[in-house]
Coordinates of C-alpha atoms in Angstrom, one line a residue:
D4 CA 89.0 49.2 75.7
L5 CA 90.0 52.7 74.7
V6 CA 90.3 54.2 78.2
R7 CA 90.5 53.1 81.8
S8 CA 88.9 54.9 84.7
R9 CA 87.8 57.8 82.5
G10 CA 84.7 58.5 80.5
L11 CA 84.7 58.8 76.7
G12 CA 83.2 62.3 77.1
D13 CA 86.2 63.6 79.0
V14 CA 88.5 62.3 76.2
Y15 CA 86.3 63.9 73.6
K16 CA 86.4 67.3 75.3
R17 CA 90.2 67.3 75.7
Q18 CA 90.6 66.3 72.0
M19 CA 88.3 69.1 70.9
K20 CA 90.3 71.6 73.0
N21 CA 93.6 70.5 71.4
N22 CA 92.3 70.2 67.8
M23 CA 94.1 73.4 66.6
K24 CA 97.4 72.5 68.2
N25 CA 97.2 68.9 67.0
N26 CA 96.4 70.0 63.4
M27 CA 99.4 72.2 63.4
K28 CA 101.6 69.2 64.5
K29 CA 100.0 67.1 61.8
L30 CA 100.8 69.8 59.2
R31 CA 104.4 70.0 60.2
L32 CA 104.6 66.2 60.1
A33 CA 103.1 66.2 56.7
L34 CA 105.6 68.7 55.4
F35 CA 108.5 66.6 56.8
S36 CA 106.9 63.4 55.4
A37 CA 106.7 65.1 52.0
L38 CA 110.4 65.9 52.1
V39 CA 111.2 62.2 53.0
C40 CA 108.9 61.0 50.2
L41 CA 110.7 63.4 47.8
F42 CA 114.0 61.7 48.6
L43 CA 112.5 58.2 48.5
Q44 CA 110.7 58.8 45.2
S45 CA 113.8 60.4 43.7
C46 CA 115.8 57.2 44.2
N47 CA 112.7 55.2 43.5
D48 CA 113.3 51.4 43.3
F49 CA 117.1 51.9 43.8
L50 CA 118.6 48.4 43.8
D51 CA 115.3 46.6 43.2
V52 CA 113.4 47.9 40.2
D53 CA 113.9 50.3 37.4
P54 CA 116.3 52.8 38.9
K55 CA 115.7 56.5 38.7
H56 CA 117.5 59.6 40.0
A57 CA 118.7 59.4 43.6
A58 CA 118.2 63.2 44.0
S59 CA 115.8 65.5 42.4
E60 CA 117.0 67.0 39.2
T61 CA 115.6 70.3 40.3
Q62 CA 118.3 70.4 43.1
Q63 CA 120.5 73.2 41.7
W64 CA 123.5 72.9 44.1
K65 CA 124.1 76.6 43.6
T66 CA 123.8 78.1 47.1
L67 CA 124.6 77.4 50.7
E68 CA 120.9 76.9 51.2
D69 CA 120.9 74.1 48.7
T70 CA 123.7 72.2 50.4
R71 CA 122.1 72.7 53.8
S72 CA 118.8 71.4 52.6
A73 CA 120.5 68.3 51.0
L74 CA 122.6 67.6 54.1
M75 CA 119.6 67.7 56.4
G76 CA 117.8 65.5 54.0
V77 CA 120.4 62.8 54.4
Y78 CA 120.0 63.0 58.2
G79 CA 116.2 62.9 57.8
L80 CA 116.5 59.8 55.6
T81 CA 118.7 58.1 58.1
R82 CA 116.3 58.8 60.9
A83 CA 113.4 57.6 58.7
A84 CA 115.3 54.4 57.8
L85 CA 115.7 53.5 61.5
A86 CA 112.3 54.6 62.6
D87 CA 110.2 53.2 59.7
N88 CA 108.0 50.5 61.0
N89 CA 109.9 50.8 64.3
T90 CA 112.8 48.9 62.7
H91 CA 115.3 50.1 65.3
W92 CA 113.5 48.5 68.2
I93 CA 111.9 45.5 66.4
C94 CA 115.3 44.4 65.2
G95 CA 117.3 45.4 68.2
D96 CA 115.0 44.9 71.2
L97 CA 112.1 42.6 70.3
R98 CA 114.0 39.7 68.7
K99 CA 114.5 37.1 71.4
G100 CA 114.7 40.0 73.8
D101 CA 113.3 40.9 77.2
F102 CA 110.0 42.3 75.9
T103 CA 106.8 40.3 76.0
V104 CA 104.2 40.8 73.2
Y105 CA 100.6 41.6 74.1
K106 CA 98.2 40.2 71.5
R107 CA 100.0 41.0 68.3
S108 CA 100.9 38.0 66.2
D109 CA 103.3 39.9 63.9
L110 CA 105.4 41.2 66.8
Q111 CA 105.3 37.7 68.4
A112 CA 106.8 36.3 65.2
V113 CA 109.7 38.6 65.5
S114 CA 110.1 37.7 69.2
D115 CA 110.2 34.0 68.3
N116 CA 112.6 34.6 65.3
E117 CA 110.0 33.4 62.8
L118 CA 110.9 36.2 60.4
N119 CA 109.5 34.6 57.3
K120 CA 105.9 34.5 58.5
P121 CA 103.5 36.3 56.0
Y122 CA 102.9 39.5 58.0
D123 CA 103.0 42.9 56.3
L124 CA 105.2 44.3 59.1
L125 CA 107.9 41.6 58.5
K126 CA 107.8 42.2 54.8
K127 CA 108.4 46.0 55.3
V128 CA 111.2 45.6 57.8
S129 CA 113.0 43.1 55.6
N130 CA 113.1 45.5 52.7
W131 CA 116.5 47.4 52.7
R132 CA 115.4 50.0 50.2
R133 CA 115.1 52.8 52.8
F134 CA 118.8 52.4 53.7
Y135 CA 119.9 52.6 50.1
A136 CA 118.0 55.9 49.9
V137 CA 120.4 57.2 52.6
I138 CA 123.4 55.8 50.8
N139 CA 122.5 57.2 47.4
A140 CA 121.5 60.6 48.8
A141 CA 124.9 60.7 50.6
S142 CA 126.7 59.8 47.4
V143 CA 124.9 62.4 45.4
F144 CA 125.9 65.0 47.9
M145 CA 129.5 64.1 47.8
E146 CA 129.5 64.3 44.0
K147 CA 127.5 67.5 43.6
A148 CA 128.2 69.7 46.6
P149 CA 131.8 70.8 45.6
R150 CA 130.3 72.8 42.7
T151 CA 128.5 75.0 45.2
V152 CA 131.9 76.4 46.5
E153 CA 132.5 77.9 43.1
L154 CA 129.0 79.4 42.8
D155 CA 128.3 80.8 46.3
R156 CA 131.1 82.5 48.2
S157 CA 129.3 82.1 51.5
Y158 CA 129.8 78.4 51.2
S159 CA 133.4 77.9 52.2
E160 CA 135.9 75.1 51.6
Q161 CA 135.8 74.4 55.4
N162 CA 132.0 74.1 55.3
L163 CA 132.2 71.7 52.4
K164 CA 134.7 69.6 54.3
Y165 CA 132.4 69.3 57.3
D166 CA 129.4 68.5 55.1
I167 CA 131.1 65.8 53.0
A168 CA 132.7 64.2 56.1
Q169 CA 129.2 64.0 57.7
V170 CA 127.5 62.4 54.7
R171 CA 130.5 60.0 54.3
A172 CA 130.0 59.0 57.9
L173 CA 126.2 58.6 57.5
R174 CA 126.8 56.4 54.5
A175 CA 129.2 54.2 56.4
F176 CA 126.8 54.1 59.4
A177 CA 124.0 52.9 57.0
Y178 CA 126.2 50.1 55.8
F179 CA 127.1 49.0 59.3
Y180 CA 123.4 49.0 60.3
M181 CA 122.4 46.9 57.2
V182 CA 125.2 44.4 57.8
R183 CA 123.9 43.8 61.3
I184 CA 120.4 43.1 60.0
W185 CA 121.1 41.2 56.7
G186 CA 124.8 40.2 56.7
D187 CA 125.9 40.4 53.0
V188 CA 124.5 43.5 51.2
P189 CA 125.3 45.1 47.8
L190 CA 128.1 47.6 48.2
V191 CA 127.4 50.7 46.2
T192 CA 130.1 53.4 46.3
Y193 CA 128.8 56.0 43.9
S194 CA 125.4 57.5 43.0
Y195 CA 123.0 56.4 40.4
D196 CA 121.3 59.7 39.5
N197 CA 122.2 59.2 35.9
G198 CA 119.2 56.9 35.4
T199 CA 121.0 53.6 35.0
F200 CA 121.6 50.9 37.5
P201 CA 123.1 47.5 36.7
S202 CA 121.9 44.5 38.6
M203 CA 124.4 43.5 41.2
P204 CA 124.8 40.7 43.8
R205 CA 125.3 41.0 47.5
T206 CA 128.9 41.8 48.8
D207 CA 130.5 39.8 51.6
A208 CA 129.7 41.4 54.9
Q209 CA 133.3 41.7 56.0
T210 CA 134.2 43.6 52.8
V211 CA 131.3 46.0 53.4
L212 CA 132.4 46.5 57.0
S213 CA 136.0 47.1 55.9
Y214 CA 134.7 49.7 53.4
A215 CA 132.7 51.4 56.2
K216 CA 135.7 51.5 58.5
A217 CA 137.9 53.1 55.8
E218 CA 135.2 55.7 55.1
L219 CA 134.8 56.6 58.8
L220 CA 138.6 57.0 59.2
T221 CA 138.6 59.3 56.2
A222 CA 135.7 61.3 57.6
I223 CA 137.3 61.6 61.0
E224 CA 140.1 63.6 59.5
D225 CA 137.7 66.4 58.6
L226 CA 135.0 66.0 61.3
P227 CA 135.2 68.5 64.2
Y228 CA 134.4 67.8 67.9
Q229 CA 131.9 70.6 67.7
Y230 CA 130.4 72.8 65.0
G231 CA 130.2 76.6 65.1
T232 CA 132.3 78.9 67.2
Q233 CA 132.1 82.6 68.0
T234 CA 134.3 83.5 65.0
N235 CA 133.2 80.7 62.6
L236 CA 129.5 79.9 62.6
Y237 CA 128.3 76.7 61.0
Y238 CA 125.3 77.5 58.7
G239 CA 124.8 80.7 60.7
S240 CA 124.5 79.0 64.1
Y241 CA 126.7 78.5 67.2
G242 CA 127.8 75.1 68.4
A243 CA 125.0 74.8 71.0
Q244 CA 122.4 74.5 68.3
W245 CA 124.2 71.6 66.7
Q246 CA 125.2 69.8 69.9
G247 CA 124.1 66.2 70.0
K248 CA 122.5 66.4 66.5
L249 CA 125.3 66.1 63.9
F250 CA 128.0 63.5 63.3
N251 CA 131.2 64.7 65.0
K252 CA 134.6 63.1 65.5
L253 CA 133.5 61.0 68.5
S254 CA 130.3 59.9 66.7
A255 CA 132.5 58.4 64.0
Y256 CA 134.8 56.8 66.5
S257 CA 131.8 55.3 68.2
V258 CA 130.5 53.6 65.1
L259 CA 134.1 52.4 64.4
A260 CA 134.2 50.9 67.9
H261 CA 131.0 49.0 67.4
I262 CA 132.0 47.8 64.0
C263 CA 135.2 46.3 65.4
A264 CA 133.3 44.7 68.3
W265 CA 130.8 43.2 65.9
Q266 CA 133.8 41.8 63.9
G267 CA 135.4 40.4 67.1
N268 CA 138.3 42.8 66.7
Y269 CA 138.5 43.8 70.3
A270 CA 141.9 45.4 70.1
E271 CA 140.7 48.1 67.9
A272 CA 137.3 48.3 69.7
E273 CA 139.2 49.0 72.9
T274 CA 141.4 51.6 71.3
Y275 CA 138.5 53.6 69.8
S276 CA 136.3 53.4 72.9
A277 CA 139.2 54.6 75.0
F278 CA 139.7 57.5 72.7
I279 CA 136.0 58.5 73.1
I280 CA 136.1 58.3 76.9
D281 CA 139.3 60.2 77.1
H282 CA 138.0 63.0 74.8
A283 CA 134.3 63.0 75.9
S284 CA 134.7 66.5 77.4
E285 CA 135.4 67.8 73.9
I286 CA 131.7 67.3 73.0
N287 CA 130.4 67.9 76.6
A288 CA 129.5 64.2 76.8
K289 CA 129.0 63.1 80.4
Y290 CA 127.3 60.2 82.3
T291 CA 123.6 60.7 82.5
S292 CA 121.7 60.6 85.9
I293 CA 118.8 58.3 86.2
A294 CA 116.5 61.3 86.4
D295 CA 117.8 62.8 83.1
L296 CA 117.8 59.4 81.5
T297 CA 114.1 58.9 82.1
S298 CA 112.7 62.4 82.2
E299 CA 110.1 63.7 79.7
T300 CA 112.6 66.4 79.0
G301 CA 115.8 64.4 79.5
L302 CA 118.2 62.5 77.3
F303 CA 115.6 61.4 74.7
Y304 CA 114.0 64.8 74.4
S305 CA 115.0 66.6 71.3
N306 CA 115.7 69.9 73.0
A307 CA 117.1 68.5 76.2
S308 CA 119.9 70.3 78.0
V309 CA 121.6 66.9 78.4
K310 CA 121.6 66.2 74.7
G311 CA 125.3 66.6 74.8
S312 CA 125.4 63.3 76.5
R313 CA 124.4 61.7 73.2
I314 CA 127.4 60.7 71.2
L315 CA 125.3 59.8 68.2
G316 CA 121.5 60.3 68.0
F317 CA 118.9 61.2 65.4
N318 CA 116.0 63.6 66.0
F319 CA 112.7 63.1 64.4
A320 CA 113.4 66.0 62.1
H321 CA 115.7 69.0 62.0
N322 CA 112.8 70.9 63.5
D323 CA 113.1 69.7 67.1
N324 CA 109.5 70.2 68.0
E325 CA 108.0 67.6 65.6
A326 CA 106.0 64.7 67.0
T327 CA 104.3 61.7 65.4
Q328 CA 102.5 58.5 66.5
S329 CA 104.8 56.1 64.7
G330 CA 108.6 55.7 64.7
H331 CA 109.1 55.9 68.4
L332 CA 109.4 53.2 71.1
E333 CA 106.6 54.9 73.0
Q334 CA 104.2 53.7 70.3
L335 CA 104.8 50.1 71.3
T336 CA 105.4 50.5 75.1
L337 CA 103.2 53.2 76.5
A338 CA 99.7 52.7 77.9
Y339 CA 97.4 54.2 80.5
P340 CA 98.0 56.4 82.6
L341 CA 100.6 57.9 80.3
V342 CA 98.5 57.7 77.1
Q343 CA 94.9 56.8 76.4
K344 CA 95.6 53.1 75.6
S345 CA 94.5 50.3 77.8
Y346 CA 97.5 48.0 77.1
P347 CA 101.0 48.3 75.7
E348 CA 101.9 46.3 72.6
I349 CA 105.1 45.1 74.3
Y350 CA 106.1 45.2 77.9
I351 CA 108.7 43.8 80.4
S352 CA 106.9 41.2 82.5
K353 CA 107.2 41.2 86.2
D354 CA 109.1 37.9 86.2
S355 CA 111.6 39.4 83.8
L356 CA 112.0 42.6 85.8
F357 CA 112.7 40.7 89.0
S358 CA 115.2 38.3 87.3
I359 CA 117.0 41.2 85.4
F360 CA 117.1 43.7 88.3
T361 CA 118.3 41.5 91.2
N362 CA 119.7 44.3 93.4
F363 CA 117.1 46.3 95.4
D364 CA 119.5 49.3 95.4
D365 CA 119.3 49.7 91.6
L366 CA 117.9 53.1 90.8
R367 CA 116.5 51.9 87.5
F368 CA 114.3 49.3 89.1
G369 CA 114.7 48.8 92.8
I370 CA 113.1 49.5 96.1
I371 CA 112.8 53.1 97.3
D372 CA 111.7 54.3 100.8
T373 CA 112.0 50.6 101.8
I374 CA 108.4 50.0 100.8
K375 CA 107.9 50.4 97.0
Y376 CA 109.6 49.8 93.7
S377 CA 111.2 52.7 91.8
S378 CA 109.2 54.0 88.9
Y379 CA 112.0 55.2 86.8
Y380 CA 111.8 52.4 84.3
V381 CA 108.4 51.0 84.9
Q382 CA 104.9 52.1 85.9
N383 CA 101.8 50.1 86.8
L384 CA 103.7 47.4 88.5
N385 CA 100.5 46.4 90.3
E386 CA 98.9 45.6 86.9
E387 CA 99.2 42.4 84.9
T388 CA 101.1 44.3 82.2
P389 CA 103.5 46.8 83.6
V390 CA 104.2 49.9 81.4
F391 CA 107.9 50.3 80.3
S392 CA 108.2 54.1 80.8
K393 CA 111.9 54.7 80.6
I394 CA 111.3 56.6 77.3
K395 CA 108.2 58.7 77.4
I396 CA 108.5 61.9 75.3
I397 CA 104.8 62.6 74.8
Q398 CA 104.1 65.3 72.2
D399 CA 107.0 67.7 72.5
G400 CA 108.0 66.6 76.0
S401 CA 105.8 69.1 77.8
A402 CA 102.3 67.7 77.3
K403 CA 99.7 68.9 79.8
D404 CA 97.4 66.0 78.9
N405 CA 97.8 62.7 77.2
D406 CA 94.7 62.4 75.1
F407 CA 96.5 62.9 71.8
G408 CA 99.1 60.1 71.6
V409 CA 102.0 61.5 69.6
F410 CA 105.6 61.3 70.6
G411 CA 108.7 63.4 70.1
S412 CA 111.6 61.2 71.3
S413 CA 115.0 61.0 69.5
I414 CA 116.7 57.8 68.6
V415 CA 119.9 57.7 70.7
F416 CA 122.2 55.3 68.9
T417 CA 125.0 55.5 71.5
R418 CA 125.9 57.5 74.6
L419 CA 128.8 57.5 77.0
E420 CA 127.4 54.6 79.1
D421 CA 127.2 52.4 76.1
I422 CA 130.8 53.2 75.1
T423 CA 132.1 52.6 78.6
L424 CA 130.5 49.2 78.8
L425 CA 131.7 48.4 75.3
R426 CA 135.2 49.2 76.5
A427 CA 134.8 46.9 79.5
E428 CA 133.7 44.2 77.1
A429 CA 136.7 44.7 74.9
L430 CA 139.1 44.8 77.9
C431 CA 137.7 41.6 79.2
A432 CA 138.0 39.9 75.8
L433 CA 141.6 41.0 75.7
N434 CA 142.2 39.4 79.2
R435 CA 142.6 42.7 80.9
S436 CA 139.8 41.9 83.4
T437 CA 140.9 44.1 86.3
E438 CA 140.8 47.1 84.0
A439 CA 137.4 46.0 82.7
V440 CA 135.9 45.9 86.2
S441 CA 136.8 49.6 86.7
Y442 CA 134.7 50.6 83.7
L443 CA 131.9 48.4 84.8
N444 CA 131.9 50.1 88.2
M445 CA 131.6 53.5 86.6
I446 CA 128.1 52.5 85.4
R447 CA 127.2 50.6 88.5
T448 CA 127.9 53.4 91.0
N449 CA 126.0 55.9 88.8
R450 CA 122.9 53.6 89.2
G451 CA 123.1 53.2 93.0
L452 CA 125.0 49.9 93.0
R453 CA 128.2 49.1 94.9
E454 CA 131.6 48.6 93.3
V455 CA 132.6 45.0 92.5
S456 CA 136.0 43.3 92.6
F457 CA 137.3 40.9 90.0
K458 CA 138.7 38.6 92.7
K459 CA 136.0 38.9 95.4
D460 CA 132.9 39.0 93.2
F461 CA 134.0 37.0 90.1
G462 CA 136.6 34.7 91.6
N463 CA 139.1 35.9 89.0
N464 CA 136.9 34.2 86.4
R465 CA 136.8 36.1 83.1
E466 CA 133.7 34.4 81.8
S467 CA 131.7 35.4 84.9
L468 CA 132.8 39.0 84.4
I469 CA 131.9 39.0 80.7
A470 CA 128.5 37.7 81.6
E471 CA 128.0 40.5 84.1
I472 CA 129.1 43.2 81.7
F473 CA 126.4 42.0 79.3
E474 CA 123.9 41.9 82.1
E475 CA 124.8 45.5 82.9
R476 CA 124.3 46.5 79.2
R477 CA 121.0 44.7 79.4
R478 CA 119.9 46.8 82.4
E479 CA 121.3 50.1 81.3
L480 CA 120.4 50.0 77.5
M481 CA 117.0 48.4 77.8
G482 CA 114.7 49.8 75.1
E483 CA 117.5 51.4 73.1
G484 CA 117.9 48.9 70.4
W485 CA 120.9 46.9 71.6
R486 CA 119.7 43.6 73.2
W487 CA 119.7 41.4 70.1
Y488 CA 123.2 42.5 68.9
D489 CA 124.5 42.2 72.4
L490 CA 123.2 38.6 72.6
V491 CA 125.1 37.8 69.3
R492 CA 128.4 39.3 70.6
R493 CA 128.0 37.7 74.0
Q494 CA 127.5 34.3 72.4
K495 CA 130.6 34.7 70.2
L496 CA 132.6 35.3 73.3
M497 CA 131.0 32.9 75.7
K498 CA 129.9 30.0 73.4
D499 CA 127.6 28.7 76.1
N500 CA 124.4 28.1 74.1
E501 CA 124.6 25.5 71.4
A502 CA 121.3 26.5 69.8
F503 CA 122.4 30.1 69.5
L504 CA 125.8 29.0 68.1
R505 CA 124.0 27.0 65.4
L506 CA 121.9 30.1 64.7
I507 CA 125.1 32.1 64.2
S508 CA 126.8 29.5 62.1
S509 CA 123.8 29.0 59.8
G510 CA 123.1 32.7 59.2
G511 CA 119.9 32.7 61.3
I512 CA 121.0 35.8 63.1
Y513 CA 120.2 37.8 60.0
W514 CA 116.8 38.9 58.6
P515 CA 115.5 37.4 55.4
V516 CA 115.7 39.7 52.4
S517 CA 112.4 41.0 51.1
E518 CA 110.9 38.9 48.3
D519 CA 110.3 42.2 46.5
I520 CA 114.0 42.8 46.3
I521 CA 114.8 39.3 45.1
T522 CA 112.0 39.4 42.4
A523 CA 113.3 42.7 41.1
N524 CA 117.1 41.8 41.1
S525 CA 117.9 38.3 39.9
Q526 CA 121.4 38.5 41.4
I527 CA 120.2 38.9 44.9
E528 CA 119.9 35.6 46.7
Q529 CA 118.0 34.9 49.9
N530 CA 119.9 34.3 53.1
E531 CA 120.5 30.5 53.2
F532 CA 118.8 30.1 56.6
W533 CA 115.5 31.5 55.3
K534 CA 115.4 29.6 52.0

């Protein structure tokens, strides 16, 4: 079952040939993992058991190198929180989504929204501790970094402003991400590196989101569009090195836009998304071609020339050339011939593909040369389990063989296509449907589809247009962690599924809280739906 159409001897020979290269990759991975573990251990049991320091006491905060290390550590913890146990995709794509599970009962439980089943994976995903590691590390940075300005003249006030604005935005992002998963969560606004932590209850989700919005608006005042200029380097590097990697002004606005849409505040969501679209050139963001979207060295590749198209994304590590087996969508979706694995763990079934992509002109999944289906999103269509190959950064994106299954893709939280469709959604919710169609058409035409008209194609029916906008999000953002959250927003607007509406009203759209958290903190109560 390990390979198909190839002998085990061939695989063995290729593995032997790549041993040295692979061992080096493992070593770099181990070093990064050690850094993450250092952060996690330093805020050990934060919010759940005996609290300890959120950051190592050996961190001196004396030099520019200290602050850079701490800043990149917060980014690394954020990436780890999203990637750990493939949380980003399990929560966003698998839950009642378009993917079919191949012979894994724990993943099937997620797909069926049976999140309280006794599987180890579900227990790990339901534990929010890794997100509080981000929050506490960010808080420590904000409290400690200012002293470095006094001790190291090379660390300027402007540098400090950029850094604090970034960690403030990362902390706000972590809270938004947690609210979408768990609803009410404890709101912690300062660090606990003094060794004490009082037991505290969960805070109302709307209060947490209001706090996150206020923090983002504060961060935006100091965040630039781009880092590093010819006359003012940022940590010794020009802007090109930081492009698509760090929180910038439009990154913060993108999180604000999504927070507002999640709240149903579409007036603000439209305002923020409009600002991003109007100022996209400030960060060199542009619409991505289907080739760049799905290439091994395209949008999801860490060193891609199109990484400027990311408005907010997280590389595996600050060192772009890292790769690992876990924490990437490819671990779940790829199989032979892309990697030596007979079947993917999740896949888009043929029936789903044909029902989702109904237009043969669609470049993502349509007919090319009048005789065969496009392979941009899917390979092995002639097999029982097609391989979803939209994201396929194997090794460092330039693998000459596929015997060693490690992956190097970035997590792209949002890009210009997402924000454009979000604006179309907001405009439609505000009864500005004709304007909404124009933004929908921007995405359609870039994917080979004809323009549509509000009157001719939707009969001036707003609900039909809303449904189509979400269908376009479904096609464009497939595999990027959006489907579940889009289903929730769609249902709040459309109200056309009684079972889903009951799920929303009863709190069933949230994950249960880990029993380890509840056992350790008596003030934390389980989500009512999962009691």
